[in-house]
JSON list of C-alpha atoms in Angstrom, two decimals:
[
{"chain": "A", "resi": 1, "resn": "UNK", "atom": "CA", "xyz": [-17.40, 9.14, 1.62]},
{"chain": "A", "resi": 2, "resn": "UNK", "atom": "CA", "xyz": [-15.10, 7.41, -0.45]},
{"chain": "A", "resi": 3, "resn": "UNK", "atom": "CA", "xyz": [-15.60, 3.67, -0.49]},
{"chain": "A", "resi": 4, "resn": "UNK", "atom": "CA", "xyz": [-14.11, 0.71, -2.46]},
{"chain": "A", "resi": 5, "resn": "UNK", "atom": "CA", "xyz": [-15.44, -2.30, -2.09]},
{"chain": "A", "resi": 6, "resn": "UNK", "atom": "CA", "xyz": [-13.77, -5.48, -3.38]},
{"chain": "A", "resi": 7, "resn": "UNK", "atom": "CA", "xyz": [-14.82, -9.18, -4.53]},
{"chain": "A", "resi": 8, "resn": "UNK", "atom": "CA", "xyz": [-14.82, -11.98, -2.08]},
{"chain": "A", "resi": 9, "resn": "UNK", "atom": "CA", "xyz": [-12.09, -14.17, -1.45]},
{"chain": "A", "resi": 10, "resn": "UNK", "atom": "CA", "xyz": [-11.06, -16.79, -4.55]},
{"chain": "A", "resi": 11, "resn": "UNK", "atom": "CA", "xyz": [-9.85, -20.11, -4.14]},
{"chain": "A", "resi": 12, "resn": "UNK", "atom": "CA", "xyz": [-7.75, -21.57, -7.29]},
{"chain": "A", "resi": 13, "resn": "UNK", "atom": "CA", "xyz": [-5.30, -24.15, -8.32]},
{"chain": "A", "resi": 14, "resn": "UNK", "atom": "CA", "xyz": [-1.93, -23.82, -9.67]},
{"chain": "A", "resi": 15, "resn": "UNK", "atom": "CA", "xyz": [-2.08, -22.65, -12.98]},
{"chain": "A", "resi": 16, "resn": "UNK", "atom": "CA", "xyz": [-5.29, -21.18, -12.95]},
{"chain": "A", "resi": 17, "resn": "UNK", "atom": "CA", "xyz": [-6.14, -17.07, -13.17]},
{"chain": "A", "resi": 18, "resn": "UNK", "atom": "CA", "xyz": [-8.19, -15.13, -10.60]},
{"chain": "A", "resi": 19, "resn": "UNK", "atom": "CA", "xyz": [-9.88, -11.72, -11.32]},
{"chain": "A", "resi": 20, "resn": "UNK", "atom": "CA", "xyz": [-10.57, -9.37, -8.43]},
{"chain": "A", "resi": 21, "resn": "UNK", "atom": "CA", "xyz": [-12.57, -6.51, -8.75]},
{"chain": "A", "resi": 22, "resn": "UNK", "atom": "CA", "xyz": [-13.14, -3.37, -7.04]},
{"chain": "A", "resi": 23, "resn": "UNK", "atom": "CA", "xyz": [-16.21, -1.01, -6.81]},
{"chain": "A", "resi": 24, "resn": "UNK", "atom": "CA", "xyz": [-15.13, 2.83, -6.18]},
{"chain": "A", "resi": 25, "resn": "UNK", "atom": "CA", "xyz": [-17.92, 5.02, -5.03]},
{"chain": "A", "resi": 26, "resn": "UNK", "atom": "CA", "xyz": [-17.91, 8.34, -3.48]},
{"chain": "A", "resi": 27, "resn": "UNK", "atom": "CA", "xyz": [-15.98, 10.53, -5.90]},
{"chain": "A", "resi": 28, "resn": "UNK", "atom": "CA", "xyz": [-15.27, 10.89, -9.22]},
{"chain": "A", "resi": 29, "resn": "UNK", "atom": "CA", "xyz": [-13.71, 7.67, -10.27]},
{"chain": "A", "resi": 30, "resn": "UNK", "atom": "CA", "xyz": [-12.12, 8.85, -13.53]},
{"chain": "A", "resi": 31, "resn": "UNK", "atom": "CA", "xyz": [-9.96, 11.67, -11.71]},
{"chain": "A", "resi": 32, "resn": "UNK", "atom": "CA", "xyz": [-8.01, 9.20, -9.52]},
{"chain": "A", "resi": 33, "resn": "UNK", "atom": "CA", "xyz": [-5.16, 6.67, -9.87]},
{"chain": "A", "resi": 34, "resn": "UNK", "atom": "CA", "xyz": [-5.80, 3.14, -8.71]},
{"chain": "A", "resi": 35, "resn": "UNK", "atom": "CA", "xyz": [-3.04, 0.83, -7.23]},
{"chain": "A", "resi": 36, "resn": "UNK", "atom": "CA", "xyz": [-3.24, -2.80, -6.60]},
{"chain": "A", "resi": 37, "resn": "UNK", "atom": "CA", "xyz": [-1.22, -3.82, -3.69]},
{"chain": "A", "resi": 38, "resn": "UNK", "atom": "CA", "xyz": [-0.20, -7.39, -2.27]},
{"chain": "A", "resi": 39, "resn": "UNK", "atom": "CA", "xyz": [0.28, -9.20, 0.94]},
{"chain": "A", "resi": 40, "resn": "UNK", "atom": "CA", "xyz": [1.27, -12.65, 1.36]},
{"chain": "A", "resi": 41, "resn": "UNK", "atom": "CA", "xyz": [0.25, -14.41, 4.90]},
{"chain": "A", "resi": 42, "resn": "UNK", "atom": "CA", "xyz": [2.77, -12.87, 7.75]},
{"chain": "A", "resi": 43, "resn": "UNK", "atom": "CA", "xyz": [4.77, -10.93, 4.81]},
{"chain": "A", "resi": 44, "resn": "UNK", "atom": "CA", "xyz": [4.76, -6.82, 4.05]},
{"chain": "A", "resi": 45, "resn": "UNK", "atom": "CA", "xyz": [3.56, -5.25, 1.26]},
{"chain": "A", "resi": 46, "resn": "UNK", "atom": "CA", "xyz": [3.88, -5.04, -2.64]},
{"chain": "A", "resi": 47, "resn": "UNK", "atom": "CA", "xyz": [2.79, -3.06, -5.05]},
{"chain": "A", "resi": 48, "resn": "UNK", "atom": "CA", "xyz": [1.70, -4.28, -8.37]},
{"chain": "A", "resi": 49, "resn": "UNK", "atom": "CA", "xyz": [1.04, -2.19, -10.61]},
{"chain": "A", "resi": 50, "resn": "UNK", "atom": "CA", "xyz": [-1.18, 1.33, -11.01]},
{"chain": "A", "resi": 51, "resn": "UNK", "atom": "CA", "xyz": [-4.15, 2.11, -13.75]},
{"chain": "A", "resi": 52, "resn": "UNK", "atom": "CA", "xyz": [-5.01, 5.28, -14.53]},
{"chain": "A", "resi": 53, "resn": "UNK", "atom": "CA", "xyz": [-9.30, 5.05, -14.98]},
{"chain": "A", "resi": 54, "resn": "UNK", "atom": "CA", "xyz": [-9.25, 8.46, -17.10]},
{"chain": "A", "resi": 55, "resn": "UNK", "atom": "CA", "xyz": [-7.50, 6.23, -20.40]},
{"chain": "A", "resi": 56, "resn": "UNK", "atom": "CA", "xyz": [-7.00, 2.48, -19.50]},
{"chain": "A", "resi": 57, "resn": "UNK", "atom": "CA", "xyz": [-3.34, 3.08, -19.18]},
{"chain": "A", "resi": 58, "resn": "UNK", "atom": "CA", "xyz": [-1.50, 0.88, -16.90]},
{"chain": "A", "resi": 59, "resn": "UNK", "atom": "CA", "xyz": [2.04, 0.25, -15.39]},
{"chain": "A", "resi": 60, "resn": "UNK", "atom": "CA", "xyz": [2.79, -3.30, -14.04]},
{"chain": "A", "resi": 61, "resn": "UNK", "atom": "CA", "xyz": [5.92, -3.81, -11.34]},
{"chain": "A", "resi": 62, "resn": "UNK", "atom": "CA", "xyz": [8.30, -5.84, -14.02]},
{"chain": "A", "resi": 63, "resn": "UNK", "atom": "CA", "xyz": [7.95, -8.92, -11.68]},
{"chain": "A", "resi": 64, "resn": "UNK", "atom": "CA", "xyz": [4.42, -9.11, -12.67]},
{"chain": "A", "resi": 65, "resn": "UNK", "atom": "CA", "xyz": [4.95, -7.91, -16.12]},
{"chain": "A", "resi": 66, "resn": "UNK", "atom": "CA", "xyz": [3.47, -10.78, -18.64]},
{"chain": "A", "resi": 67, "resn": "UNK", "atom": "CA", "xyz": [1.07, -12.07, -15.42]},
{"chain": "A", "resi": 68, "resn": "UNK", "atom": "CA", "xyz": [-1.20, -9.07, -14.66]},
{"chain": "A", "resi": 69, "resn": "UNK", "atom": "CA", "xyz": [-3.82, -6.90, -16.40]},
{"chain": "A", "resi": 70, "resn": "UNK", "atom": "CA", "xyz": [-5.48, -4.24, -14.99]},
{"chain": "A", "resi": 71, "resn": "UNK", "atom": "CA", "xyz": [-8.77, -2.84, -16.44]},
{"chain": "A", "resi": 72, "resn": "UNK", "atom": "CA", "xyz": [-11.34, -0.22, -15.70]},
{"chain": "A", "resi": 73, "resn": "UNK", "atom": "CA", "xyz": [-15.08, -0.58, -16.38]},
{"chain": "A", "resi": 74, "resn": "UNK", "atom": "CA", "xyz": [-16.23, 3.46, -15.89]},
{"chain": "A", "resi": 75, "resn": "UNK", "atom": "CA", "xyz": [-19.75, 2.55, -16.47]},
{"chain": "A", "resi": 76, "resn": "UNK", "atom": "CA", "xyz": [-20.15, 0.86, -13.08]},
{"chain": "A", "resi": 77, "resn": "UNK", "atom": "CA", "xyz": [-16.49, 2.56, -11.94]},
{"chain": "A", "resi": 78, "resn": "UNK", "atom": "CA", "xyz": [-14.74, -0.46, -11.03]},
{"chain": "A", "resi": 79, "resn": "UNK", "atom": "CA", "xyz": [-11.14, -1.26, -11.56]},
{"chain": "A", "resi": 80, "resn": "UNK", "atom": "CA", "xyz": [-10.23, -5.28, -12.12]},
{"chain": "A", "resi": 81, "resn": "UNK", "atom": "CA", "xyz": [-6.67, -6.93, -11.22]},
{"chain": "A", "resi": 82, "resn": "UNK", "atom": "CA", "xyz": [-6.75, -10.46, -13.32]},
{"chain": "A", "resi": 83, "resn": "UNK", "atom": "CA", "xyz": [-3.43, -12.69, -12.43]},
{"chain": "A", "resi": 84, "resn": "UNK", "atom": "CA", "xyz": [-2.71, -15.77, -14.68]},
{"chain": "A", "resi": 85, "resn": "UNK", "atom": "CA", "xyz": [-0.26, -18.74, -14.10]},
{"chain": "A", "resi": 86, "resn": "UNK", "atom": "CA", "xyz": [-1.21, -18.30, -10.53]},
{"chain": "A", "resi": 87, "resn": "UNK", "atom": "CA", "xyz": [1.67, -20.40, -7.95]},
{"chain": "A", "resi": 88, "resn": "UNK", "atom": "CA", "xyz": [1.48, -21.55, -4.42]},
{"chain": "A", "resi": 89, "resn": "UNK", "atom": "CA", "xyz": [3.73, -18.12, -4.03]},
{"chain": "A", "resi": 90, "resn": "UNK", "atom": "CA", "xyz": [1.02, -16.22, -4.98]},
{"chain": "A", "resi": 91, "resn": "UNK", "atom": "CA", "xyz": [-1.67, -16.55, -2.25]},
{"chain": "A", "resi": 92, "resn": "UNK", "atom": "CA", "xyz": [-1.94, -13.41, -0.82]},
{"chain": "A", "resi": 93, "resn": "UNK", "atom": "CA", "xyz": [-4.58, -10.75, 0.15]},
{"chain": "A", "resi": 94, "resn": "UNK", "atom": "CA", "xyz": [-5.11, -8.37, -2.51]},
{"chain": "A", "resi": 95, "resn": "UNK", "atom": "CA", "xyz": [-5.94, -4.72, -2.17]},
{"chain": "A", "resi": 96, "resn": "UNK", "atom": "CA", "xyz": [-7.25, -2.10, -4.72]},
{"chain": "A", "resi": 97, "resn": "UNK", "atom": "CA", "xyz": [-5.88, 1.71, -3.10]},
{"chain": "A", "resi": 98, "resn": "UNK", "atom": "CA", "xyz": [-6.47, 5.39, -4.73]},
{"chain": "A", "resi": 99, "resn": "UNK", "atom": "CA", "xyz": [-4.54, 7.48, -5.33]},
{"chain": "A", "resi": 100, "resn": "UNK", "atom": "CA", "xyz": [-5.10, 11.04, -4.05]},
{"chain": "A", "resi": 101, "resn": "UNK", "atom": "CA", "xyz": [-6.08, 13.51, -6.97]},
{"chain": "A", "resi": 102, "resn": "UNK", "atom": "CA", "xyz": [-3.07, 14.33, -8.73]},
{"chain": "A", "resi": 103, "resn": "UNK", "atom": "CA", "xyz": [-1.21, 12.14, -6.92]},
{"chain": "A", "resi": 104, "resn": "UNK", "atom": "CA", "xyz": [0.25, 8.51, -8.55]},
{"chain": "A", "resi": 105, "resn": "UNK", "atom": "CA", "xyz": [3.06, 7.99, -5.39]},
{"chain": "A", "resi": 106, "resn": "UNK", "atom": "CA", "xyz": [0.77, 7.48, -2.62]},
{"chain": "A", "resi": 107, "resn": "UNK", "atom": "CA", "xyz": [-2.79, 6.22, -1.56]},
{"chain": "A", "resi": 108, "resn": "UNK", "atom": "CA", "xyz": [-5.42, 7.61, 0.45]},
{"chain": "A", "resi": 109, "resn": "UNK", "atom": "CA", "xyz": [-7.97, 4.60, 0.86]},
{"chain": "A", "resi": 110, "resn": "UNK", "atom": "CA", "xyz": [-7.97, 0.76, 0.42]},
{"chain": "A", "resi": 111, "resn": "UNK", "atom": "CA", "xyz": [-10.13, -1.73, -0.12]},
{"chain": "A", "resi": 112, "resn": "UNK", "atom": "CA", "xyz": [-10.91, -4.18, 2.35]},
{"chain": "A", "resi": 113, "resn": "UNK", "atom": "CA", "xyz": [-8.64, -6.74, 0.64]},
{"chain": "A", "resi": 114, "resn": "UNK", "atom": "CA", "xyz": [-9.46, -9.86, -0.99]},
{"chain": "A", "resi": 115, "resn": "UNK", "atom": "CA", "xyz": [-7.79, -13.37, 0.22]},
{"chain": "A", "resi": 116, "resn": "UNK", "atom": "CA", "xyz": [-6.71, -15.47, -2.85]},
{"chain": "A", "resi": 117, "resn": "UNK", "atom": "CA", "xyz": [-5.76, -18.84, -1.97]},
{"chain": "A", "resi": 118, "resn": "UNK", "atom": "CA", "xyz": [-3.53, -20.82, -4.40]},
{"chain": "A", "resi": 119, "resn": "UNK", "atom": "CA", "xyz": [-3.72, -24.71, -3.28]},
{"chain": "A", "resi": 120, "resn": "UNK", "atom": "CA", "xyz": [-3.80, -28.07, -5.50]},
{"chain": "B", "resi": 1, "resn": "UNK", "atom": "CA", "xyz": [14.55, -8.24, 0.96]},
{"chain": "B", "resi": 2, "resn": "UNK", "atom": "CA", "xyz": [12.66, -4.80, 1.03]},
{"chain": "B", "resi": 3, "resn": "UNK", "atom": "CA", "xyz": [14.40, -2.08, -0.78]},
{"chain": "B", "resi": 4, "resn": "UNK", "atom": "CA", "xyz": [13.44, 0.30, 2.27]},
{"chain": "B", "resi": 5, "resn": "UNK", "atom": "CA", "xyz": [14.94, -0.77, 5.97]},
{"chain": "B", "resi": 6, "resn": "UNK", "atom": "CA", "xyz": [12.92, -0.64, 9.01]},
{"chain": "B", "resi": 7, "resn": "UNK", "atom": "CA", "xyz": [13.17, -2.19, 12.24]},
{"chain": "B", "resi": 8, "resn": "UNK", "atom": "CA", "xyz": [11.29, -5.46, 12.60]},
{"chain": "B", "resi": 9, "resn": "UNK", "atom": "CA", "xyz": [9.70, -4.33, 16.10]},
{"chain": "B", "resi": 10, "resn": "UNK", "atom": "CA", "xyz": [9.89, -1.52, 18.04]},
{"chain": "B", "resi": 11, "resn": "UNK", "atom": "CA", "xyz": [8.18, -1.34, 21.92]},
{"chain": "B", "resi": 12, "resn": "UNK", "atom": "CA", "xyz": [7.60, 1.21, 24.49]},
{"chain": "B", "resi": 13, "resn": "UNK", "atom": "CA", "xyz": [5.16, 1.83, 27.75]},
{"chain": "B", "resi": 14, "resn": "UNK", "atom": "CA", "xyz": [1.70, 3.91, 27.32]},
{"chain": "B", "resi": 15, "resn": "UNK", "atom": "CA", "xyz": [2.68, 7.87, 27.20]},
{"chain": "B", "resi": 16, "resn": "UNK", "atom": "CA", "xyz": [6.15, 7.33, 26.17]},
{"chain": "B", "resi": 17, "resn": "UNK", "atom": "CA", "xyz": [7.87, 7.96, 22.81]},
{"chain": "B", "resi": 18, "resn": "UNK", "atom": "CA", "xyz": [8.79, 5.68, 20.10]},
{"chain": "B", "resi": 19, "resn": "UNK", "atom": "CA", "xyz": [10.51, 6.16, 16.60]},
{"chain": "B", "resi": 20, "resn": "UNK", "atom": "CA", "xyz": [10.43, 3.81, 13.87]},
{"chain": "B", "resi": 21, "resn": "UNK", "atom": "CA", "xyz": [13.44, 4.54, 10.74]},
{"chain": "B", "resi": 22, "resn": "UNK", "atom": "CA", "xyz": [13.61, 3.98, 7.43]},
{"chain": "B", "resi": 23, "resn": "UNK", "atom": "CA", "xyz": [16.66, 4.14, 5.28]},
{"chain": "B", "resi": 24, "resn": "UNK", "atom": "CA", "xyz": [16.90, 4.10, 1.71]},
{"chain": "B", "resi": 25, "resn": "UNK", "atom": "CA", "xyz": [18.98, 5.42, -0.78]},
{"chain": "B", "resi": 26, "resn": "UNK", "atom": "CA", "xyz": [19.78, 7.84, -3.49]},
{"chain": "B", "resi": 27, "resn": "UNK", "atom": "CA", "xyz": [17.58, 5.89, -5.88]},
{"chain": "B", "resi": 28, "resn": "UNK", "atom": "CA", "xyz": [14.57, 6.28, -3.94]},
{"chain": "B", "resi": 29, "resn": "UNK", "atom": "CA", "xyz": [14.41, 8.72, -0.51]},
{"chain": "B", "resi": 30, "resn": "UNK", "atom": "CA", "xyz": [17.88, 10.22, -1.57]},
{"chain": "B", "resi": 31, "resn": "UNK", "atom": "CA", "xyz": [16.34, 10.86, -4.88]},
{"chain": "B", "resi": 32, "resn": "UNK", "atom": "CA", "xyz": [13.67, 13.15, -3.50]},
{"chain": "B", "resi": 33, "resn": "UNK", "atom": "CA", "xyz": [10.86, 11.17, -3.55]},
{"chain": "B", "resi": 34, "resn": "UNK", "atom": "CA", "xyz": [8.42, 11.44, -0.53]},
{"chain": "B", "resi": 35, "resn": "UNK", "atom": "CA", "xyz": [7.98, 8.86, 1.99]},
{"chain": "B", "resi": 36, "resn": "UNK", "atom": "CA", "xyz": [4.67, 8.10, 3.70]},
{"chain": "B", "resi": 37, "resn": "UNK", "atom": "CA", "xyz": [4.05, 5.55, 6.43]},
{"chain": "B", "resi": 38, "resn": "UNK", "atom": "CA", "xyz": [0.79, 3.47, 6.82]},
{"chain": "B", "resi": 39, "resn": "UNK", "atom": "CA", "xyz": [-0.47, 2.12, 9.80]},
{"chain": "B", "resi": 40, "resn": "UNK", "atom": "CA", "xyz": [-1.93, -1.93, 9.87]},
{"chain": "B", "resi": 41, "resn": "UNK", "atom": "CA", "xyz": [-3.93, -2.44, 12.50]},
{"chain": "B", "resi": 42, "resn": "UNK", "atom": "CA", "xyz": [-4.32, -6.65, 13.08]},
{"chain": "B", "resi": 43, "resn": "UNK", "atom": "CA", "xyz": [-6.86, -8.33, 10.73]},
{"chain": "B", "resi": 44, "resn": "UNK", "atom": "CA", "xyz": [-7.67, -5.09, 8.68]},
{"chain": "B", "resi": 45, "resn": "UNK", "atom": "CA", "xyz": [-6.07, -3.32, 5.15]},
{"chain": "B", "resi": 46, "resn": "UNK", "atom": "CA", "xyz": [-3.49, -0.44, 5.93]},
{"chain": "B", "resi": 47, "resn": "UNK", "atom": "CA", "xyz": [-4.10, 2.72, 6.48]},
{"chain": "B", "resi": 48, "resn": "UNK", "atom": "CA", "xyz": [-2.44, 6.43, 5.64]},
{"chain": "B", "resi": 49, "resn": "UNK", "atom": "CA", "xyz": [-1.04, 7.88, 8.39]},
{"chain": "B", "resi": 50, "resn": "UNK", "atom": "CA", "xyz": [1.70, 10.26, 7.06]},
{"chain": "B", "resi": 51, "resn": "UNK", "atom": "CA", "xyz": [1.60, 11.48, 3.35]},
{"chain": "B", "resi": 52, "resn": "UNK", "atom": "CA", "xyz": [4.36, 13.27, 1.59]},
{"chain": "B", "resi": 53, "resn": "UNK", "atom": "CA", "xyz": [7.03, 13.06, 4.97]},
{"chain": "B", "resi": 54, "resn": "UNK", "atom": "CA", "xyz": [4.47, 15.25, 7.65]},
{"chain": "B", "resi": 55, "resn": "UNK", "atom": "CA", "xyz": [1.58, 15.48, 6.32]},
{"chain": "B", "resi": 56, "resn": "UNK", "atom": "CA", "xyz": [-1.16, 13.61, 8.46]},
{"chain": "B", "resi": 57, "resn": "UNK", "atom": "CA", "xyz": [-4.61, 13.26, 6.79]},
{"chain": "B", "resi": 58, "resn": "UNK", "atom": "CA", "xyz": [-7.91, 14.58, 8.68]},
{"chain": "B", "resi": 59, "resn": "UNK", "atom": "CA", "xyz": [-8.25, 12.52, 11.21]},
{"chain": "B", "resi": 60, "resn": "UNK", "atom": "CA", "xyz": [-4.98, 11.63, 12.38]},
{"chain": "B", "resi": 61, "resn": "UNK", "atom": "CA", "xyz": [-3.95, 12.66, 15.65]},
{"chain": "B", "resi": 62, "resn": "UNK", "atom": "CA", "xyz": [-0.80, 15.20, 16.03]},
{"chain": "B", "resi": 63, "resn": "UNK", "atom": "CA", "xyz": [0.93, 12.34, 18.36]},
{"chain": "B", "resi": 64, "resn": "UNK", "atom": "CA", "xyz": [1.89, 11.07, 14.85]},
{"chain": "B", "resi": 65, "resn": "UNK", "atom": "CA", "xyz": [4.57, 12.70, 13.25]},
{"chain": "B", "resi": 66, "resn": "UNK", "atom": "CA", "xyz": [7.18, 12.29, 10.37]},
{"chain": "B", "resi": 67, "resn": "UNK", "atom": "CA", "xyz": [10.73, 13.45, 8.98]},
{"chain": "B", "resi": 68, "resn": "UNK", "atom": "CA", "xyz": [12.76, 13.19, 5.87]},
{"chain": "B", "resi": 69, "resn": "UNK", "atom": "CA", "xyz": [16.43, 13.68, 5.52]},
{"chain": "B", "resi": 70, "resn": "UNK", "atom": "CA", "xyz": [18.75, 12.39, 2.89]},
{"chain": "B", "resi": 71, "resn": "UNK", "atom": "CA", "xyz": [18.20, 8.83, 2.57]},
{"chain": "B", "resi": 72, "resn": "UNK", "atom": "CA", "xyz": [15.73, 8.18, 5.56]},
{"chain": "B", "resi": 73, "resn": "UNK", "atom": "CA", "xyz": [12.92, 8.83, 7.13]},
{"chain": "B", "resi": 74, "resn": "UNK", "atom": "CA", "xyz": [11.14, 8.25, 10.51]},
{"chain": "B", "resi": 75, "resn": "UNK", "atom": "CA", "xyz": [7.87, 7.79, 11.96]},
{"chain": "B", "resi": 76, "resn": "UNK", "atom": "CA", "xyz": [7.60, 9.26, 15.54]},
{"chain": "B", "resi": 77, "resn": "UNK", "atom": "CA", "xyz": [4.42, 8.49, 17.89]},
{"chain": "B", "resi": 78, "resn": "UNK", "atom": "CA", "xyz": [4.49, 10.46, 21.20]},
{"chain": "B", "resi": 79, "resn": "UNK", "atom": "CA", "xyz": [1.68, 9.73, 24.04]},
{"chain": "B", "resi": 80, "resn": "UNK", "atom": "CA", "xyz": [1.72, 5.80, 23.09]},
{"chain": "B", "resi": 81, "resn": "UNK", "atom": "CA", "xyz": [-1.54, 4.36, 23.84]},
{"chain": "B", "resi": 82, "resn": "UNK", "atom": "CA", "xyz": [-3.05, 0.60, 23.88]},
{"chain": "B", "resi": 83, "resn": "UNK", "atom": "CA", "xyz": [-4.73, 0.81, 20.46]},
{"chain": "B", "resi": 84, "resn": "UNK", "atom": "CA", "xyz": [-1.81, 2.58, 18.67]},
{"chain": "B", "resi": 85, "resn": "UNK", "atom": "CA", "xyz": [-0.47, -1.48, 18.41]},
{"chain": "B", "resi": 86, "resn": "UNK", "atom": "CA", "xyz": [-0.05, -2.24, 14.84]},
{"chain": "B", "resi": 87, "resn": "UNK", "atom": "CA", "xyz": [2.19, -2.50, 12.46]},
{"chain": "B", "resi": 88, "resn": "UNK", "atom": "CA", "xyz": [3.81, -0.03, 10.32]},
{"chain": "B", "resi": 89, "resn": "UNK", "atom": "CA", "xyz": [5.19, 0.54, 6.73]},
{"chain": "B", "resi": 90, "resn": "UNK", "atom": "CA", "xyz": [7.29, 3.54, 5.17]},
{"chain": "B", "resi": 91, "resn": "UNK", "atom": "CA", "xyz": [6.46, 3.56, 0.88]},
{"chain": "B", "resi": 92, "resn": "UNK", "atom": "CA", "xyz": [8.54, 5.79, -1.32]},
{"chain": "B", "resi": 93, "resn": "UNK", "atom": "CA", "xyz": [9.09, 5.44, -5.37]},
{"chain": "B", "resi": 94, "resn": "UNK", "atom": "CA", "xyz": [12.18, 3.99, -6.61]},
{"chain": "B", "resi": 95, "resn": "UNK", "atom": "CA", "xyz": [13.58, 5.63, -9.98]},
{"chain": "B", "resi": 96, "resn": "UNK", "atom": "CA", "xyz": [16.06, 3.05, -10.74]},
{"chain": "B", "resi": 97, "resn": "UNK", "atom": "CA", "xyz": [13.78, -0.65, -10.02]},
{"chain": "B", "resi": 98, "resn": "UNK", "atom": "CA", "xyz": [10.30, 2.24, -11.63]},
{"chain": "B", "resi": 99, "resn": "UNK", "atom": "CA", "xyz": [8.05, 0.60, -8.80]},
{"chain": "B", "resi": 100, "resn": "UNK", "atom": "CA", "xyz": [6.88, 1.83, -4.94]},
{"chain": "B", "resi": 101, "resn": "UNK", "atom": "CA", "xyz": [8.81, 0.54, -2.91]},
{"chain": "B", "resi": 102, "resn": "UNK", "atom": "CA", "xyz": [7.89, -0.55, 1.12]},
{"chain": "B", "resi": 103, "resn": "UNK", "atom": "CA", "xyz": [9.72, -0.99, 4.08]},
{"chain": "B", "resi": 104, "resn": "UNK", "atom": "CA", "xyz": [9.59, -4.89, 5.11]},
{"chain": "B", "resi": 105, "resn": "UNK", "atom": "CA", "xyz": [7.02, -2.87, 8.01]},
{"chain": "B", "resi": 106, "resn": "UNK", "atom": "CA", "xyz": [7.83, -2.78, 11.95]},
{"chain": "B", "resi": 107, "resn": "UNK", "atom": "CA", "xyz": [5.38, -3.97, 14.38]},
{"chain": "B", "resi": 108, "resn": "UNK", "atom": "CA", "xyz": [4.44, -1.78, 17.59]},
{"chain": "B", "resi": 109, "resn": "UNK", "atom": "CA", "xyz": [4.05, -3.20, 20.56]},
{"chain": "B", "resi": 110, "resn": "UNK", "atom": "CA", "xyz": [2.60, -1.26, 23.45]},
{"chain": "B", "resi": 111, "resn": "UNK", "atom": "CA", "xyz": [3.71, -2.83, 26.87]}
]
């Protein structure tokens, strides 16, 4: 079944970066789009940004645009979110989603979400 | 301000009928572009519950249903039951901002 399977939660001050990974298992990671999705405390959602794990290619929401990187590692097939200049604004749970094959405008599973605390 | 509108709460009795909206507009639902809703339950990541406007994945009981038409969309649950309390989001694309876009979410609450 498919599973992904994310880092524990961070803790960082202002400034700082934070990586968060996520391990995909149960199908074939390469042939499915992975989004990265946000949620501050009480708040909805936002999307991030979207790699594709075939190339490496990415496409970051332009609010993010010059603050994220998404990468792929298909030798253990898991997809990383890294977030620099991190702000109090920024703590937030993090979620990695798939895409559905062939599909880059919905998901079909989540992560279980990673808390990322932003505190001086 | 979430480019997609939903209602901030919506309420009814075990077995009745809710409906939760979401309006958009010709840059994103009016465009074409599907809408799907996810369901939150509390403490726990979303879930799909309604892919490309009425699709529900395996799983997914038939009391969940959805609907597109020109700029909106809505989410209707019929036979409302205790654990069906969550909270809900609508997603669609947006051509003009080139990002998903999500309802601010509406949160179920089953009296």
């Amino acid at each position: 079944q498919v599973q992904l399977v994310q880092s524990g939660a961070e803790v960082k001050k202002p400034g700082a970066s934070v990586k968060v990974s996520c391990k995909a298992s149960g199908y074939t990671f390469t042939n499915s789009y992975m989004h990265w999705v946000r949620q501050a405390p009480g708040q909805g959602l936002e999307w991030m940004g979207i790699i594709t794990p075939s190339s490496g290619s990415t496409n970051y929401a332009q609010r993010f645009q010059g603050r994220v990187t998404m990468t792929r590692d298909t030798s253990t097939s898991t997809v990383f979110m890294e977030l620099n200049i991190l702000r109090s604004e920024d703590t937030a749970v993090y979620y990695c989603a798939r895409g559905p094959r062939g599909s880059w405008l919905y998901v079909d599973y989540w992560g279980q979400g990673t808390l990322v605390t932003v505190s001086s | 301000q979430s480019v997609l509108t939903q209602p901030s709460s919506v309420s009814g009795a075990p077995g009745q009928r809710v409906t939760i909206s979401c309006t958009g507009n010709n840059s994103n639902i009016g465009a074409g572009y599907d809408v799907h809703w996810y369901q939150q339950l509390p403490g726990t990541a979303p879930k799909l519950l309604i892919y490309q406007n009425n699709n529900r994945p395996s799983g997914v009981p038939d009391r969940f249903s959805g609907s597109k038409s020109d700029t909106s969309a809505s989410l209707a649950i019929t036979g409302l039951r205790s654990e069906d309390e969550a909270d809900f989001y609508c997603q669609s694309y947006d051509n003009s901002l080139s990002i998903w876009v999500f309802g601010g979410g509406t949160k179920l609450t089953v009296l």
